[in-house]
Amino acid sequence: MPQSFQPLSLRYSEPSIYALHYLELTALAAHIRTREISSVDATRAQLARISALDGALHSYALVMAYAAMAQAEAADAEIAAGRYRGPLHGVPIAVKDLCQTAGFVTAGGMAIHKHHVPTEDATVVRRLKDAGAVLLGKLQLTEGAYSDHHPSIAPPRNPWHTDHWPGMSSSGSGVATAAGLCYGSLGSDTGGSIRFPSAANGLTGIKPSWGRVSRHGVFELAASLDHIGPMARSAIDAGVLLNAIAGSDEKDPTALLDPVPDYLATADHGVRGLRIGIDVAWNSDGVDPATQAMLKDAAETLRALGARLVDLRFPDVTQAVADWFPLCAVEAAVAHEATYPSRKDAYGPVLASVIESGHAVSGIEFQKIRLHRMALRGRVSALFTGIDLLLIPVHPFASPTVAAMQTLGETPTLVSALLRYTAPFDMTGHPTITLPGGFTDAGMPLAFQLVAAHMDEATLVRAGAAFQGVTAWHRRHPLD
C-alpha cells in the first residue's frame, strides 16, 4: 500500500458510538452528501484499514487503491457542484472477483485466470459506478465459485473467530463487509453463497429472483442457478445496492424485463398484516437447538410487529437437493468447456471433479432433473398465494467450524443438510433475504432467511427493515 494512504482525523458533526468503518452504508452516505465526511477521507481510511487487517483476513483478491482514490475525488467534486447521484455516491464498496472490471485482473478464484484483464466492466460493476460508488477492489472467492479454494489461494478468515467457517464462495465479500473493509459488497449465490457468508459473518444478504440482476460479465458457475446480489450491514443498505444493480440488460437476454421498483419506497411500511409461513417440522427436523431457538425468537418478533404466522407444509426438497449436484456439475462443465480438459492441470481437485461428474450425466438424467425442477418451482410458487413470506433457517447447524466444513467431501449427508434450506431456492429462483437473528453461546452470529414470491424483493427489504428496527443483531461487529 502506498505510504500516502494513511488514516486522517475524520470530521464528524457529532460523536458516534460506532467507528467510521462500521457505519451502515446509508449512514455514511448521509455524511458524504452533507460533506461532513468526504469520500476521499472515507476511502483513504478504508484503504488504510485493509492494509492493516487484510493480511490476516485474506478477504481481498485485489485492492484497487489508486483507482478508488480517483473515484472518491471525482465523487467529492460532483457532490460539491450539486450533482449528487444518490445514496451510493462516494461510498466505498467492493465486488466479488468474478465480476469483470475493465483494466483490472478478474480471476474468479482460479489460477488459470490470474492474468486475465477484461476490457469491459460487468453490467453490475458499470451500474455501481454509474451510481457513483467507489470501488475499493475485488473480493476473494472459491475456485470458479464452487465449494473449495484453489490450492494456491489463502482462504478468507472469519473475523469473529478464525476457527469458524466464513461461508462458501462469497466468503471474501462476507469477511470484508463484516470486518469494516468496505461498506457493502456483491456476492453470487448458486447453492447458498450469498446466504452462507451473510449468516457466518453477521450480515444482511439478498439473493434476488433469478434474472432480476444481469449476469453479463460475471464468470459463470452454473448459468441457470447463478444469482448476483448484495451483502451489507442492514436490509436498507442491501436495498440501496439492489436498486443500483437490478434491471433488464440488452447484453444479458436472460435478465428479466420487469421494471425495478424503488426498494426503499415501502421499506418503512412494517410487517403488519403480512402472512409469514412457517413449516415447524421442516424448520426443526435435524436443526440444532441454538438455531431453533433463534427461529422461534425471530417469529415472535415478527408476530409482535403485527405479522400473522401461518402454519404450512413445505414441499419435500429431498429430490431438489439431490438434483442440485448433477445440475450444477453439467452447467459448470459447459461454463468451463473452453479450458477444461485442455488445461486440466491448472484446476484444483474439487472443481475438476465437479466438471468431470458433469460430463458423466446422461441426457435422460438431465431431463428428469429439469422436470423435477419445474414441478418444485410450481409447488413453491403456489404457496405464495396464501402467504407473503416464508421463514426458514439458512442451514441446520449454528456457526460450523472450518474443521467441520473440511469434512464435507467425506460426509455426503452433511453436504445435503447444508444445502437443504438454500439450494431449493436457487432451483426455483425465488428471492430471499438473510437476516442476523442472534448469537451462539460462543459469540458467533446466527441468521435466518425470509423467502418471497418471484420478483417481490421489496417485501423482503420491508420485512428486514421492520425486524432490524426493533433488534440490534445486525449492529454488532467483530474485531473492535
PDB file of N, CA and C in Angstrom, residues 364-438:
ATOM      1  N   ILE A 364     -30.892 -38.293 -20.494  1.00  0.00           N
ATOM      2  CA  ILE A 364     -32.111 -38.742 -19.804  1.00  0.00           C
ATOM      3  C   ILE A 364     -32.113 -38.251 -18.362  1.00  0.00           C
ATOM      4  N   GLU A 365     -30.971 -38.395 -17.687  1.00  0.00           N
ATOM      5  CA  GLU A 365     -30.871 -37.930 -16.299  1.00  0.00           C
ATOM      6  C   GLU A 365     -31.089 -36.427 -16.213  1.00  0.00           C
ATOM      7  N   PHE A 366     -30.509 -35.697 -17.161  1.00  0.00           N
ATOM      8  CA  PHE A 366     -30.641 -34.245 -17.146  1.00  0.00           C
ATOM      9  C   PHE A 366     -32.093 -33.817 -17.362  1.00  0.00           C
ATOM     10  N   GLN A 367     -32.802 -34.497 -18.258  1.00  0.00           N
ATOM     11  CA  GLN A 367     -34.202 -34.153 -18.487  1.00  0.00           C
ATOM     12  C   GLN A 367     -35.056 -34.433 -17.255  1.00  0.00           C
ATOM     13  N   LYS A 368     -34.780 -35.506 -16.554  1.00  0.00           N
ATOM     14  CA  LYS A 368     -35.518 -35.785 -15.309  1.00  0.00           C
ATOM     15  C   LYS A 368     -35.291 -34.668 -14.289  1.00  0.00           C
ATOM     16  N   ILE A 369     -34.060 -34.190 -14.196  1.00  0.00           N
ATOM     17  CA  ILE A 369     -33.761 -33.079 -13.283  1.00  0.00           C
ATOM     18  C   ILE A 369     -34.582 -31.854 -13.668  1.00  0.00           C
ATOM     19  N   ARG A 370     -34.641 -31.564 -14.958  1.00  0.00           N
ATOM     20  CA  ARG A 370     -35.402 -30.408 -15.421  1.00  0.00           C
ATOM     21  C   ARG A 370     -36.886 -30.524 -15.058  1.00  0.00           C
ATOM     22  N   LEU A 371     -37.438 -31.709 -15.218  1.00  0.00           N
ATOM     23  CA  LEU A 371     -38.856 -31.900 -14.900  1.00  0.00           C
ATOM     24  C   LEU A 371     -39.109 -31.779 -13.401  1.00  0.00           C
ATOM     25  N   HIS A 372     -38.218 -32.370 -12.588  1.00  0.00           N
ATOM     26  CA  HIS A 372     -38.339 -32.225 -11.128  1.00  0.00           C
ATOM     27  C   HIS A 372     -38.291 -30.746 -10.740  1.00  0.00           C
ATOM     28  N   ARG A 373     -37.378 -30.022 -11.368  1.00  0.00           N
ATOM     29  CA  ARG A 373     -37.187 -28.610 -11.039  1.00  0.00           C
ATOM     30  C   ARG A 373     -38.426 -27.791 -11.384  1.00  0.00           C
ATOM     31  N   MET A 374     -38.992 -28.029 -12.543  1.00  0.00           N
ATOM     32  CA  MET A 374     -40.204 -27.318 -12.947  1.00  0.00           C
ATOM     33  C   MET A 374     -41.344 -27.569 -11.973  1.00  0.00           C
ATOM     34  N   ALA A 375     -41.468 -28.823 -11.528  1.00  0.00           N
ATOM     35  CA  ALA A 375     -42.541 -29.163 -10.592  1.00  0.00           C
ATOM     36  C   ALA A 375     -42.343 -28.466  -9.255  1.00  0.00           C
ATOM     37  N   LEU A 376     -41.115 -28.447  -8.753  1.00  0.00           N
ATOM     38  CA  LEU A 376     -40.853 -27.786  -7.474  1.00  0.00           C
ATOM     39  C   LEU A 376     -41.139 -26.300  -7.577  1.00  0.00           C
ATOM     40  N   ARG A 377     -40.708 -25.691  -8.660  1.00  0.00           N
ATOM     41  CA  ARG A 377     -40.952 -24.260  -8.836  1.00  0.00           C
ATOM     42  C   ARG A 377     -42.448 -23.953  -8.782  1.00  0.00           C
ATOM     43  N   GLY A 378     -43.241 -24.790  -9.442  1.00  0.00           N
ATOM     44  CA  GLY A 378     -44.689 -24.582  -9.414  1.00  0.00           C
ATOM     45  C   GLY A 378     -45.273 -24.752  -8.029  1.00  0.00           C
ATOM     46  N   ARG A 379     -44.810 -25.757  -7.300  1.00  0.00           N
ATOM     47  CA  ARG A 379     -45.340 -26.008  -5.945  1.00  0.00           C
ATOM     48  C   ARG A 379     -44.973 -24.874  -4.998  1.00  0.00           C
ATOM     49  N   VAL A 380     -43.741 -24.387  -5.093  1.00  0.00           N
ATOM     50  CA  VAL A 380     -43.326 -23.302  -4.201  1.00  0.00           C
ATOM     51  C   VAL A 380     -44.071 -22.016  -4.563  1.00  0.00           C
ATOM     52  N   SER A 381     -44.202 -21.733  -5.845  1.00  0.00           N
ATOM     53  CA  SER A 381     -44.943 -20.532  -6.250  1.00  0.00           C
ATOM     54  C   SER A 381     -46.379 -20.580  -5.761  1.00  0.00           C
ATOM     55  N   ALA A 382     -46.978 -21.759  -5.767  1.00  0.00           N
ATOM     56  CA  ALA A 382     -48.360 -21.893  -5.304  1.00  0.00           C
ATOM     57  C   ALA A 382     -48.499 -21.547  -3.830  1.00  0.00           C
ATOM     58  N   LEU A 383     -47.458 -21.812  -3.035  1.00  0.00           N
ATOM     59  CA  LEU A 383     -47.511 -21.476  -1.608  1.00  0.00           C
ATOM     60  C   LEU A 383     -47.737 -19.987  -1.405  1.00  0.00           C
ATOM     61  N   PHE A 384     -47.185 -19.170  -2.295  1.00  0.00           N
ATOM     62  CA  PHE A 384     -47.248 -17.728  -2.103  1.00  0.00           C
ATOM     63  C   PHE A 384     -48.594 -17.128  -2.509  1.00  0.00           C
ATOM     64  N   THR A 385     -49.550 -17.969  -2.874  1.00  0.00           N
ATOM     65  CA  THR A 385     -50.919 -17.475  -2.998  1.00  0.00           C
ATOM     66  C   THR A 385     -51.569 -17.348  -1.625  1.00  0.00           C
ATOM     67  N   GLY A 386     -51.002 -18.029  -0.622  1.00  0.00           N
ATOM     68  CA  GLY A 386     -51.568 -17.987   0.719  1.00  0.00           C
ATOM     69  C   GLY A 386     -50.694 -17.320   1.757  1.00  0.00           C
ATOM     70  N   ILE A 387     -49.460 -16.982   1.386  1.00  0.00           N
ATOM     71  CA  ILE A 387     -48.548 -16.300   2.308  1.00  0.00           C
ATOM     72  C   ILE A 387     -47.802 -15.214   1.551  1.00  0.00           C
ATOM     73  N   ASP A 388     -47.193 -14.310   2.307  1.00  0.00           N
ATOM     74  CA  ASP A 388     -46.355 -13.275   1.713  1.00  0.00           C
ATOM     75  C   ASP A 388     -44.871 -13.600   1.847  1.00  0.00           C
ATOM     76  N   LEU A 389     -44.520 -14.271   2.937  1.00  0.00           N
ATOM     77  CA  LEU A 389     -43.129 -14.613   3.222  1.00  0.00           C
ATOM     78  C   LEU A 389     -43.061 -15.995   3.844  1.00  0.00           C
ATOM     79  N   LEU A 390     -41.915 -16.616   3.713  1.00  0.00           N
ATOM     80  CA  LEU A 390     -41.634 -17.898   4.353  1.00  0.00           C
ATOM     81  C   LEU A 390     -40.442 -17.703   5.270  1.00  0.00           C
ATOM     82  N   LEU A 391     -40.510 -18.203   6.494  1.00  0.00           N
ATOM     83  CA  LEU A 391     -39.431 -18.084   7.475  1.00  0.00           C
ATOM     84  C   LEU A 391     -38.751 -19.439   7.626  1.00  0.00           C
ATOM     85  N   ILE A 392     -37.440 -19.491   7.366  1.00  0.00           N
ATOM     86  CA  ILE A 392     -36.687 -20.750   7.429  1.00  0.00           C
ATOM     87  C   ILE A 392     -35.266 -20.482   7.928  1.00  0.00           C
ATOM     88  N   PRO A 393     -34.527 -21.546   8.294  1.00  0.00           N
ATOM     89  CA  PRO A 393     -33.108 -21.375   8.628  1.00  0.00           C
ATOM     90  C   PRO A 393     -32.286 -21.071   7.379  1.00  0.00           C
ATOM     91  N   VAL A 394     -31.024 -20.715   7.588  1.00  0.00           N
ATOM     92  CA  VAL A 394     -30.053 -20.683   6.493  1.00  0.00           C
ATOM     93  C   VAL A 394     -29.436 -22.067   6.340  1.00  0.00           C
ATOM     94  N   HIS A 395     -29.024 -22.644   7.448  1.00  0.00           N
ATOM     95  CA  HIS A 395     -28.578 -24.042   7.483  1.00  0.00           C
ATOM     96  C   HIS A 395     -28.906 -24.603   8.858  1.00  0.00           C
ATOM     97  N   PRO A 396     -28.879 -25.912   9.019  1.00  0.00           N
ATOM     98  CA  PRO A 396     -29.424 -26.502  10.249  1.00  0.00           C
ATOM     99  C   PRO A 396     -28.491 -26.523  11.440  1.00  0.00           C
ATOM    100  N   PHE A 397     -27.257 -26.059  11.267  1.00  0.00           N
ATOM    101  CA  PHE A 397     -26.318 -26.097  12.388  1.00  0.00           C
ATOM    102  C   PHE A 397     -25.691 -24.727  12.565  1.00  0.00           C
ATOM    103  N   ALA A 398     -25.572 -24.314  13.816  1.00  0.00           N
ATOM    104  CA  ALA A 398     -25.090 -22.972  14.136  1.00  0.00           C
ATOM    105  C   ALA A 398     -23.581 -22.889  13.957  1.00  0.00           C
ATOM    106  N   SER A 399     -23.137 -21.878  13.235  1.00  0.00           N
ATOM    107  CA  SER A 399     -21.735 -21.486  13.140  1.00  0.00           C
ATOM    108  C   SER A 399     -20.767 -22.667  13.088  1.00  0.00           C
ATOM    109  N   PRO A 400     -20.773 -23.436  11.992  1.00  0.00           N
ATOM    110  CA  PRO A 400     -19.848 -24.567  11.899  1.00  0.00           C
ATOM    111  C   PRO A 400     -18.391 -24.111  11.886  1.00  0.00           C
ATOM    112  N   THR A 401     -17.503 -24.974  12.318  1.00  0.00           N
ATOM    113  CA  THR A 401     -16.078 -24.659  12.311  1.00  0.00           C
ATOM    114  C   THR A 401     -15.474 -24.981  10.947  1.00  0.00           C
ATOM    115  N   VAL A 402     -14.316 -24.401  10.698  1.00  0.00           N
ATOM    116  CA  VAL A 402     -13.587 -24.717   9.468  1.00  0.00           C
ATOM    117  C   VAL A 402     -13.270 -26.198   9.425  1.00  0.00           C
ATOM    118  N   ALA A 403     -12.875 -26.758  10.557  1.00  0.00           N
ATOM    119  CA  ALA A 403     -12.529 -28.181  10.602  1.00  0.00           C
ATOM    120  C   ALA A 403     -13.719 -29.054  10.225  1.00  0.00           C
ATOM    121  N   ALA A 404     -14.910 -28.707  10.729  1.00  0.00           N
ATOM    122  CA  ALA A 404     -16.100 -29.488  10.399  1.00  0.00           C
ATOM    123  C   ALA A 404     -16.422 -29.382   8.913  1.00  0.00           C
ATOM    124  N   MET A 405     -16.280 -28.184   8.352  1.00  0.00           N
ATOM    125  CA  MET A 405     -16.624 -27.995   6.948  1.00  0.00           C
ATOM    126  C   MET A 405     -15.613 -28.672   6.025  1.00  0.00           C
ATOM    127  N   GLN A 406     -14.400 -28.911   6.513  1.00  0.00           N
ATOM    128  CA  GLN A 406     -13.409 -29.606   5.691  1.00  0.00           C
ATOM    129  C   GLN A 406     -13.731 -31.088   5.524  1.00  0.00           C
ATOM    130  N   THR A 407     -14.700 -31.588   6.285  1.00  0.00           N
ATOM    131  CA  THR A 407     -15.110 -32.996   6.141  1.00  0.00           C
ATOM    132  C   THR A 407     -16.264 -33.157   5.157  1.00  0.00           C
ATOM    133  N   LEU A 408     -16.690 -32.057   4.506  1.00  0.00           N
ATOM    134  CA  LEU A 408     -17.846 -32.128   3.613  1.00  0.00           C
ATOM    135  C   LEU A 408     -17.698 -33.216   2.557  1.00  0.00           C
ATOM    136  N   GLY A 409     -16.518 -33.275   1.942  1.00  0.00           N
ATOM    137  CA  GLY A 409     -16.318 -34.241   0.870  1.00  0.00           C
ATOM    138  C   GLY A 409     -16.400 -35.683   1.335  1.00  0.00           C
ATOM    139  N   GLU A 410     -16.205 -35.898   2.629  1.00  0.00           N
ATOM    140  CA  GLU A 410     -16.241 -37.248   3.166  1.00  0.00           C
ATOM    141  C   GLU A 410     -17.606 -37.588   3.759  1.00  0.00           C
ATOM    142  N   THR A 411     -18.497 -36.590   3.852  1.00  0.00           N
ATOM    143  CA  THR A 411     -19.773 -36.785   4.541  1.00  0.00           C
ATOM    144  C   THR A 411     -20.920 -36.262   3.682  1.00  0.00           C
ATOM    145  N   PRO A 412     -21.408 -37.080   2.739  1.00  0.00           N
ATOM    146  CA  PRO A 412     -22.480 -36.611   1.849  1.00  0.00           C
ATOM    147  C   PRO A 412     -23.717 -36.120   2.583  1.00  0.00           C
ATOM    148  N   THR A 413     -24.043 -36.733   3.715  1.00  0.00           N
ATOM    149  CA  THR A 413     -25.237 -36.286   4.443  1.00  0.00           C
ATOM    150  C   THR A 413     -25.055 -34.881   4.996  1.00  0.00           C
ATOM    151  N   LEU A 414     -23.824 -34.512   5.334  1.00  0.00           N
ATOM    152  CA  LEU A 414     -23.551 -33.162   5.814  1.00  0.00           C
ATOM    153  C   LEU A 414     -23.733 -32.141   4.693  1.00  0.00           C
ATOM    154  N   VAL A 415     -23.291 -32.494   3.494  1.00  0.00           N
ATOM    155  CA  VAL A 415     -23.460 -31.603   2.349  1.00  0.00           C
ATOM    156  C   VAL A 415     -24.942 -31.375   2.072  1.00  0.00           C
ATOM    157  N   SER A 416     -25.718 -32.462   2.061  1.00  0.00           N
ATOM    158  CA  SER A 416     -27.155 -32.339   1.801  1.00  0.00           C
ATOM    159  C   SER A 416     -27.843 -31.509   2.876  1.00  0.00           C
ATOM    160  N   ALA A 417     -27.435 -31.705   4.126  1.00  0.00           N
ATOM    161  CA  ALA A 417     -28.026 -30.911   5.209  1.00  0.00           C
ATOM    162  C   ALA A 417     -27.685 -29.440   5.053  1.00  0.00           C
ATOM    163  N   LEU A 418     -26.447 -29.147   4.651  1.00  0.00           N
ATOM    164  CA  LEU A 418     -26.019 -27.759   4.468  1.00  0.00           C
ATOM    165  C   LEU A 418     -26.878 -27.054   3.417  1.00  0.00           C
ATOM    166  N   LEU A 419     -27.224 -27.767   2.361  1.00  0.00           N
ATOM    167  CA  LEU A 419     -27.937 -27.161   1.226  1.00  0.00           C
ATOM    168  C   LEU A 419     -29.458 -27.237   1.344  1.00  0.00           C
ATOM    169  N   ARG A 420     -29.969 -27.860   2.390  1.00  0.00           N
ATOM    170  CA  ARG A 420     -31.403 -28.136   2.470  1.00  0.00           C
ATOM    171  C   ARG A 420     -32.261 -26.883   2.392  1.00  0.00           C
ATOM    172  N   TYR A 421     -31.796 -25.777   2.959  1.00  0.00           N
ATOM    173  CA  TYR A 421     -32.608 -24.553   3.001  1.00  0.00           C
ATOM    174  C   TYR A 421     -32.147 -23.489   2.000  1.00  0.00           C
ATOM    175  N   THR A 422     -31.112 -23.784   1.236  1.00  0.00           N
ATOM    176  CA  THR A 422     -30.608 -22.793   0.279  1.00  0.00           C
ATOM    177  C   THR A 422     -30.787 -23.249  -1.164  1.00  0.00           C
ATOM    178  N   ALA A 423     -30.265 -24.414  -1.506  1.00  0.00           N
ATOM    179  CA  ALA A 423     -30.293 -24.873  -2.896  1.00  0.00           C
ATOM    180  C   ALA A 423     -31.695 -24.916  -3.507  1.00  0.00           C
ATOM    181  N   PRO A 424     -32.742 -25.288  -2.749  1.00  0.00           N
ATOM    182  CA  PRO A 424     -34.069 -25.305  -3.376  1.00  0.00           C
ATOM    183  C   PRO A 424     -34.477 -23.967  -3.984  1.00  0.00           C
ATOM    184  N   PHE A 425     -34.031 -22.860  -3.402  1.00  0.00           N
ATOM    185  CA  PHE A 425     -34.448 -21.549  -3.898  1.00  0.00           C
ATOM    186  C   PHE A 425     -33.527 -21.034  -5.007  1.00  0.00           C
ATOM    187  N   ASP A 426     -32.373 -21.681  -5.197  1.00  0.00           N
ATOM    188  CA  ASP A 426     -31.618 -21.480  -6.429  1.00  0.00           C
ATOM    189  C   ASP A 426     -32.268 -22.285  -7.552  1.00  0.00           C
ATOM    190  N   MET A 427     -32.804 -23.450  -7.216  1.00  0.00           N
ATOM    191  CA  MET A 427     -33.515 -24.258  -8.211  1.00  0.00           C
ATOM    192  C   MET A 427     -34.803 -23.579  -8.672  1.00  0.00           C
ATOM    193  N   THR A 428     -35.521 -22.924  -7.772  1.00  0.00           N
ATOM    194  CA  THR A 428     -36.801 -22.305  -8.137  1.00  0.00           C
ATOM    195  C   THR A 428     -36.656 -20.846  -8.543  1.00  0.00           C
ATOM    196  N   GLY A 429     -35.573 -20.203  -8.120  1.00  0.00           N
ATOM    197  CA  GLY A 429     -35.346 -18.797  -8.452  1.00  0.00           C
ATOM    198  C   GLY A 429     -36.042 -17.800  -7.554  1.00  0.00           C
ATOM    199  N   HIS A 430     -36.654 -18.260  -6.449  1.00  0.00           N
ATOM    200  CA  HIS A 430     -37.345 -17.326  -5.551  1.00  0.00           C
ATOM    201  C   HIS A 430     -36.341 -16.471  -4.778  1.00  0.00           C
ATOM    202  N   PRO A 431     -36.690 -15.211  -4.490  1.00  0.00           N
ATOM    203  CA  PRO A 431     -35.770 -14.326  -3.775  1.00  0.00           C
ATOM    204  C   PRO A 431     -35.793 -14.576  -2.266  1.00  0.00           C
ATOM    205  N   THR A 432     -34.670 -14.333  -1.621  1.00  0.00           N
ATOM    206  CA  THR A 432     -34.572 -14.481  -0.174  1.00  0.00           C
ATOM    207  C   THR A 432     -33.748 -13.347   0.416  1.00  0.00           C
ATOM    208  N   ILE A 433     -33.989 -13.078   1.691  1.00  0.00           N
ATOM    209  CA  ILE A 433     -33.129 -12.174   2.451  1.00  0.00           C
ATOM    210  C   ILE A 433     -32.626 -12.916   3.675  1.00  0.00           C
ATOM    211  N   THR A 434     -31.345 -12.795   3.957  1.00  0.00           N
ATOM    212  CA  THR A 434     -30.739 -13.376   5.158  1.00  0.00           C
ATOM    213  C   THR A 434     -30.565 -12.274   6.188  1.00  0.00           C
ATOM    214  N   LEU A 435     -31.041 -12.527   7.402  1.00  0.00           N
ATOM    215  CA  LEU A 435     -31.024 -11.517   8.463  1.00  0.00           C
ATOM    216  C   LEU A 435     -30.342 -12.064   9.713  1.00  0.00           C
ATOM    217  N   PRO A 436     -29.425 -11.304  10.314  1.00  0.00           N
ATOM    218  CA  PRO A 436     -28.860 -11.719  11.599  1.00  0.00           C
ATOM    219  C   PRO A 436     -29.966 -11.847  12.642  1.00  0.00           C
ATOM    220  N   GLY A 437     -29.944 -12.954  13.395  1.00  0.00           N
ATOM    221  CA  GLY A 437     -31.020 -13.198  14.347  1.00  0.00           C
ATOM    222  C   GLY A 437     -30.572 -13.540  15.745  1.00  0.00           C
ATOM    223  N   GLY A 438     -29.263 -13.508  16.008  1.00  0.00           N
ATOM    224  CA  GLY A 438     -28.791 -13.837  17.348  1.00  0.00           C
ATOM    225  C   GLY A 438     -27.341 -14.266  17.324  1.00  0.00           C
TER     226      GLY A 438
END
